[in-house]
GROMACS .gro file of C-alpha atoms in nm:
model
  189
    1UNK     CA    1   0.000   0.000   0.000
    2UNK     CA    2   0.139   0.337  -0.104
    3UNK     CA    3   0.001   0.628   0.098
    4UNK     CA    4   0.048   0.988  -0.011
    5UNK     CA    5   0.237   1.222   0.223
    6UNK     CA    6  -0.084   1.425   0.266
    7UNK     CA    7  -0.267   1.134   0.436
    8UNK     CA    8  -0.253   1.293   0.780
    9UNK     CA    9  -0.378   1.627   0.641
   10UNK     CA   10  -0.668   1.446   0.475
   11UNK     CA   11  -0.751   1.263   0.796
   12UNK     CA   12  -0.735   1.580   1.008
   13UNK     CA   13  -0.985   1.759   0.782
   14UNK     CA   14  -1.230   1.481   0.716
   15UNK     CA   15  -1.222   1.343   1.070
   16UNK     CA   16  -1.395   1.666   1.172
   17UNK     CA   17  -1.681   1.596   0.933
   18UNK     CA   18  -1.545   1.823   0.660
   19UNK     CA   19  -1.578   1.760   0.289
   20UNK     CA   20  -1.291   1.794   0.045
   21UNK     CA   21  -1.434   1.941  -0.276
   22UNK     CA   22  -1.293   1.974  -0.626
   23UNK     CA   23  -1.431   2.327  -0.659
   24UNK     CA   24  -1.312   2.467  -0.326
   25UNK     CA   25  -1.177   2.822  -0.338
   26UNK     CA   26  -0.885   2.699  -0.121
   27UNK     CA   27  -0.591   2.574  -0.333
   28UNK     CA   28  -0.482   2.334  -0.060
   29UNK     CA   29  -0.823   2.164  -0.053
   30UNK     CA   30  -0.835   2.135  -0.434
   31UNK     CA   31  -0.489   1.972  -0.426
   32UNK     CA   32  -0.602   1.733  -0.152
   33UNK     CA   33  -0.902   1.644  -0.368
   34UNK     CA   34  -0.665   1.550  -0.652
   35UNK     CA   35  -0.440   1.350  -0.414
   36UNK     CA   36  -0.740   1.152  -0.286
   37UNK     CA   37  -0.873   1.099  -0.638
   38UNK     CA   38  -0.537   0.965  -0.757
   39UNK     CA   39  -0.486   0.741  -0.449
   40UNK     CA   40  -0.845   0.650  -0.367
   41UNK     CA   41  -0.801   0.270  -0.340
   42UNK     CA   42  -0.498   0.289  -0.109
   43UNK     CA   43  -0.655   0.559   0.107
   44UNK     CA   44  -0.983   0.367   0.123
   45UNK     CA   45  -0.802   0.054   0.247
   46UNK     CA   46  -0.601   0.255   0.500
   47UNK     CA   47  -0.897   0.442   0.647
   48UNK     CA   48  -1.130   0.140   0.657
   49UNK     CA   49  -0.871  -0.032   0.879
   50UNK     CA   50  -0.922   0.246   1.136
   51UNK     CA   51  -1.305   0.240   1.100
   52UNK     CA   52  -1.346   0.536   0.867
   53UNK     CA   53  -1.514   0.478   0.532
   54UNK     CA   54  -1.380   0.705   0.258
   55UNK     CA   55  -1.675   0.797   0.038
   56UNK     CA   56  -1.659   0.955  -0.306
   57UNK     CA   57  -1.947   1.176  -0.409
   58UNK     CA   58  -2.003   1.396  -0.710
   59UNK     CA   59  -1.678   1.598  -0.698
   60UNK     CA   60  -1.627   1.561  -0.320
   61UNK     CA   61  -1.488   1.317  -0.064
   62UNK     CA   62  -1.603   1.257   0.291
   63UNK     CA   63  -1.580   1.006   0.576
   64UNK     CA   64  -1.864   0.795   0.707
   65UNK     CA   65  -1.865   0.552   0.998
   66UNK     CA   66  -2.094   0.290   1.137
   67UNK     CA   67  -2.316   0.473   1.382
   68UNK     CA   68  -2.468   0.381   1.714
   69UNK     CA   69  -2.828   0.484   1.795
   70UNK     CA   70  -2.728   0.811   1.964
   71UNK     CA   71  -2.526   0.918   1.661
   72UNK     CA   72  -2.815   0.829   1.430
   73UNK     CA   73  -3.055   1.047   1.631
   74UNK     CA   74  -2.807   1.336   1.618
   75UNK     CA   75  -2.773   1.287   1.243
   76UNK     CA   76  -3.150   1.285   1.198
   77UNK     CA   77  -3.173   1.618   1.381
   78UNK     CA   78  -2.899   1.755   1.155
   79UNK     CA   79  -3.086   1.622   0.850
   80UNK     CA   80  -3.397   1.818   0.950
   81UNK     CA   81  -3.183   2.133   0.971
   82UNK     CA   82  -3.034   2.068   0.627
   83UNK     CA   83  -3.379   2.007   0.478
   84UNK     CA   84  -3.495   2.347   0.605
   85UNK     CA   85  -3.180   2.522   0.484
   86UNK     CA   86  -3.188   2.356   0.142
   87UNK     CA   87  -3.557   2.440   0.107
   88UNK     CA   88  -3.476   2.805   0.183
   89UNK     CA   89  -3.199   2.826  -0.078
   90UNK     CA   90  -3.401   2.641  -0.343
   91UNK     CA   91  -3.684   2.888  -0.280
   92UNK     CA   92  -3.431   3.171  -0.317
   93UNK     CA   93  -3.326   3.028  -0.654
   94UNK     CA   94  -3.427   2.687  -0.783
   95UNK     CA   95  -3.092   2.655  -0.963
   96UNK     CA   96  -2.902   2.693  -0.634
   97UNK     CA   97  -2.641   2.414  -0.623
   98UNK     CA   98  -2.273   2.336  -0.669
   99UNK     CA   99  -2.092   2.631  -0.827
  100UNK     CA  100  -2.376   2.879  -0.762
  101UNK     CA  101  -2.248   3.225  -0.668
  102UNK     CA  102  -2.443   3.463  -0.447
  103UNK     CA  103  -2.416   3.729  -0.179
  104UNK     CA  104  -2.622   3.797   0.133
  105UNK     CA  105  -2.746   4.118  -0.030
  106UNK     CA  106  -2.890   3.913  -0.320
  107UNK     CA  107  -3.094   3.717  -0.067
  108UNK     CA  108  -3.206   4.032   0.116
  109UNK     CA  109  -3.326   4.189  -0.210
  110UNK     CA  110  -3.532   3.880  -0.295
  111UNK     CA  111  -3.670   3.869   0.061
  112UNK     CA  112  -3.823   4.212   0.008
  113UNK     CA  113  -4.041   4.082  -0.277
  114UNK     CA  114  -4.091   3.712  -0.197
  115UNK     CA  115  -4.327   3.634   0.092
  116UNK     CA  116  -4.265   3.259   0.068
  117UNK     CA  117  -3.890   3.312   0.106
  118UNK     CA  118  -3.953   3.541   0.404
  119UNK     CA  119  -4.166   3.273   0.574
  120UNK     CA  120  -3.895   3.013   0.519
  121UNK     CA  121  -3.631   3.245   0.661
  122UNK     CA  122  -3.847   3.295   0.971
  123UNK     CA  123  -3.850   2.914   1.003
  124UNK     CA  124  -3.470   2.913   1.014
  125UNK     CA  125  -3.469   3.122   1.333
  126UNK     CA  126  -3.469   2.800   1.535
  127UNK     CA  127  -3.113   2.741   1.410
  128UNK     CA  128  -2.999   3.096   1.486
  129UNK     CA  129  -3.083   3.160   1.851
  130UNK     CA  130  -3.085   3.527   1.945
  131UNK     CA  131  -3.097   3.647   1.584
  132UNK     CA  132  -3.408   3.849   1.489
  133UNK     CA  133  -3.305   4.065   1.193
  134UNK     CA  134  -3.313   3.900   0.851
  135UNK     CA  135  -2.953   3.999   0.776
  136UNK     CA  136  -2.835   3.845   1.105
  137UNK     CA  137  -3.025   3.519   1.040
  138UNK     CA  138  -2.879   3.496   0.690
  139UNK     CA  139  -2.527   3.565   0.820
  140UNK     CA  140  -2.564   3.290   1.081
  141UNK     CA  141  -2.697   3.039   0.826
  142UNK     CA  142  -2.411   3.123   0.589
  143UNK     CA  143  -2.169   3.081   0.879
  144UNK     CA  144  -2.313   2.734   0.948
  145UNK     CA  145  -2.285   2.639   0.579
  146UNK     CA  146  -1.928   2.769   0.560
  147UNK     CA  147  -1.819   2.585   0.876
  148UNK     CA  148  -1.970   2.260   0.745
  149UNK     CA  149  -1.789   2.317   0.414
  150UNK     CA  150  -2.094   2.350   0.190
  151UNK     CA  151  -2.003   2.703   0.075
  152UNK     CA  152  -1.686   2.913   0.053
  153UNK     CA  153  -1.648   3.287   0.092
  154UNK     CA  154  -1.511   3.365  -0.252
  155UNK     CA  155  -1.465   3.742  -0.219
  156UNK     CA  156  -1.440   3.910   0.122
  157UNK     CA  157  -1.488   4.262  -0.020
  158UNK     CA  158  -1.812   4.188  -0.204
  159UNK     CA  159  -1.904   3.908   0.044
  160UNK     CA  160  -1.977   3.675  -0.242
  161UNK     CA  161  -2.004   3.304  -0.175
  162UNK     CA  162  -1.984   2.994  -0.390
  163UNK     CA  163  -2.170   2.669  -0.325
  164UNK     CA  164  -1.923   2.380  -0.318
  165UNK     CA  165  -1.956   2.033  -0.469
  166UNK     CA  166  -2.044   1.905  -0.119
  167UNK     CA  167  -2.378   2.086  -0.161
  168UNK     CA  168  -2.467   1.796  -0.391
  169UNK     CA  169  -2.437   1.566  -0.088
  170UNK     CA  170  -2.706   1.763   0.092
  171UNK     CA  171  -2.932   1.755  -0.214
  172UNK     CA  172  -2.880   1.383  -0.270
  173UNK     CA  173  -2.939   1.309   0.097
  174UNK     CA  174  -3.274   1.484   0.086
  175UNK     CA  175  -3.371   1.339  -0.251
  176UNK     CA  176  -3.301   0.990  -0.117
  177UNK     CA  177  -3.568   1.030   0.151
  178UNK     CA  178  -3.858   0.812   0.048
  179UNK     CA  179  -4.179   0.837   0.245
  180UNK     CA  180  -4.420   0.554   0.158
  181UNK     CA  181  -4.767   0.663   0.056
  182UNK     CA  182  -4.925   0.500   0.364
  183UNK     CA  183  -4.700   0.708   0.593
  184UNK     CA  184  -4.769   1.030   0.399
  185UNK     CA  185  -5.141   0.980   0.465
  186UNK     CA  186  -5.071   0.951   0.840
  187UNK     CA  187  -4.879   1.280   0.865
  188UNK     CA  188  -5.112   1.548   1.009
  189UNK     CA  189  -5.124   1.879   0.819
   0.00000   0.00000   0.00000
């Protein structure tokens, strides 16, 4: 097994739940993406031996692990948050996805004319305790997305962001949710 010299860097990033995306604005992360892509089989074998599963998505890499019940409940709570956040951004612009560029001011402008978007932003308050103003809620949500490596701040002066390839993971996760028709009929409105 030949392991690249960046193996520890890869582990340090992905062990924290981070994605490594091909379209990151960070040169180091783009290079790590290439290193993983070129050494995927060796890295997969190495990480599986220490109970981390190296997963390849659509232009991103991540770790998964077998979960106990407590971890699964925590992940379900996180999934609900991501569903709400994804719903908000898809309402903002249905084409929102990997590579999409935007700024908080773009969202604020659309909020002023889109009542549905405003309602969905109000629903995100539960993830931004203590934030009441729309701009503050948006900043907190963008902070969450940036920390979880779904977006990058591309330009600090214009505060423009770019959605990373890992955003596809969130979309695919939500699209994979299948609620049988019998269960749908049992959900109260």
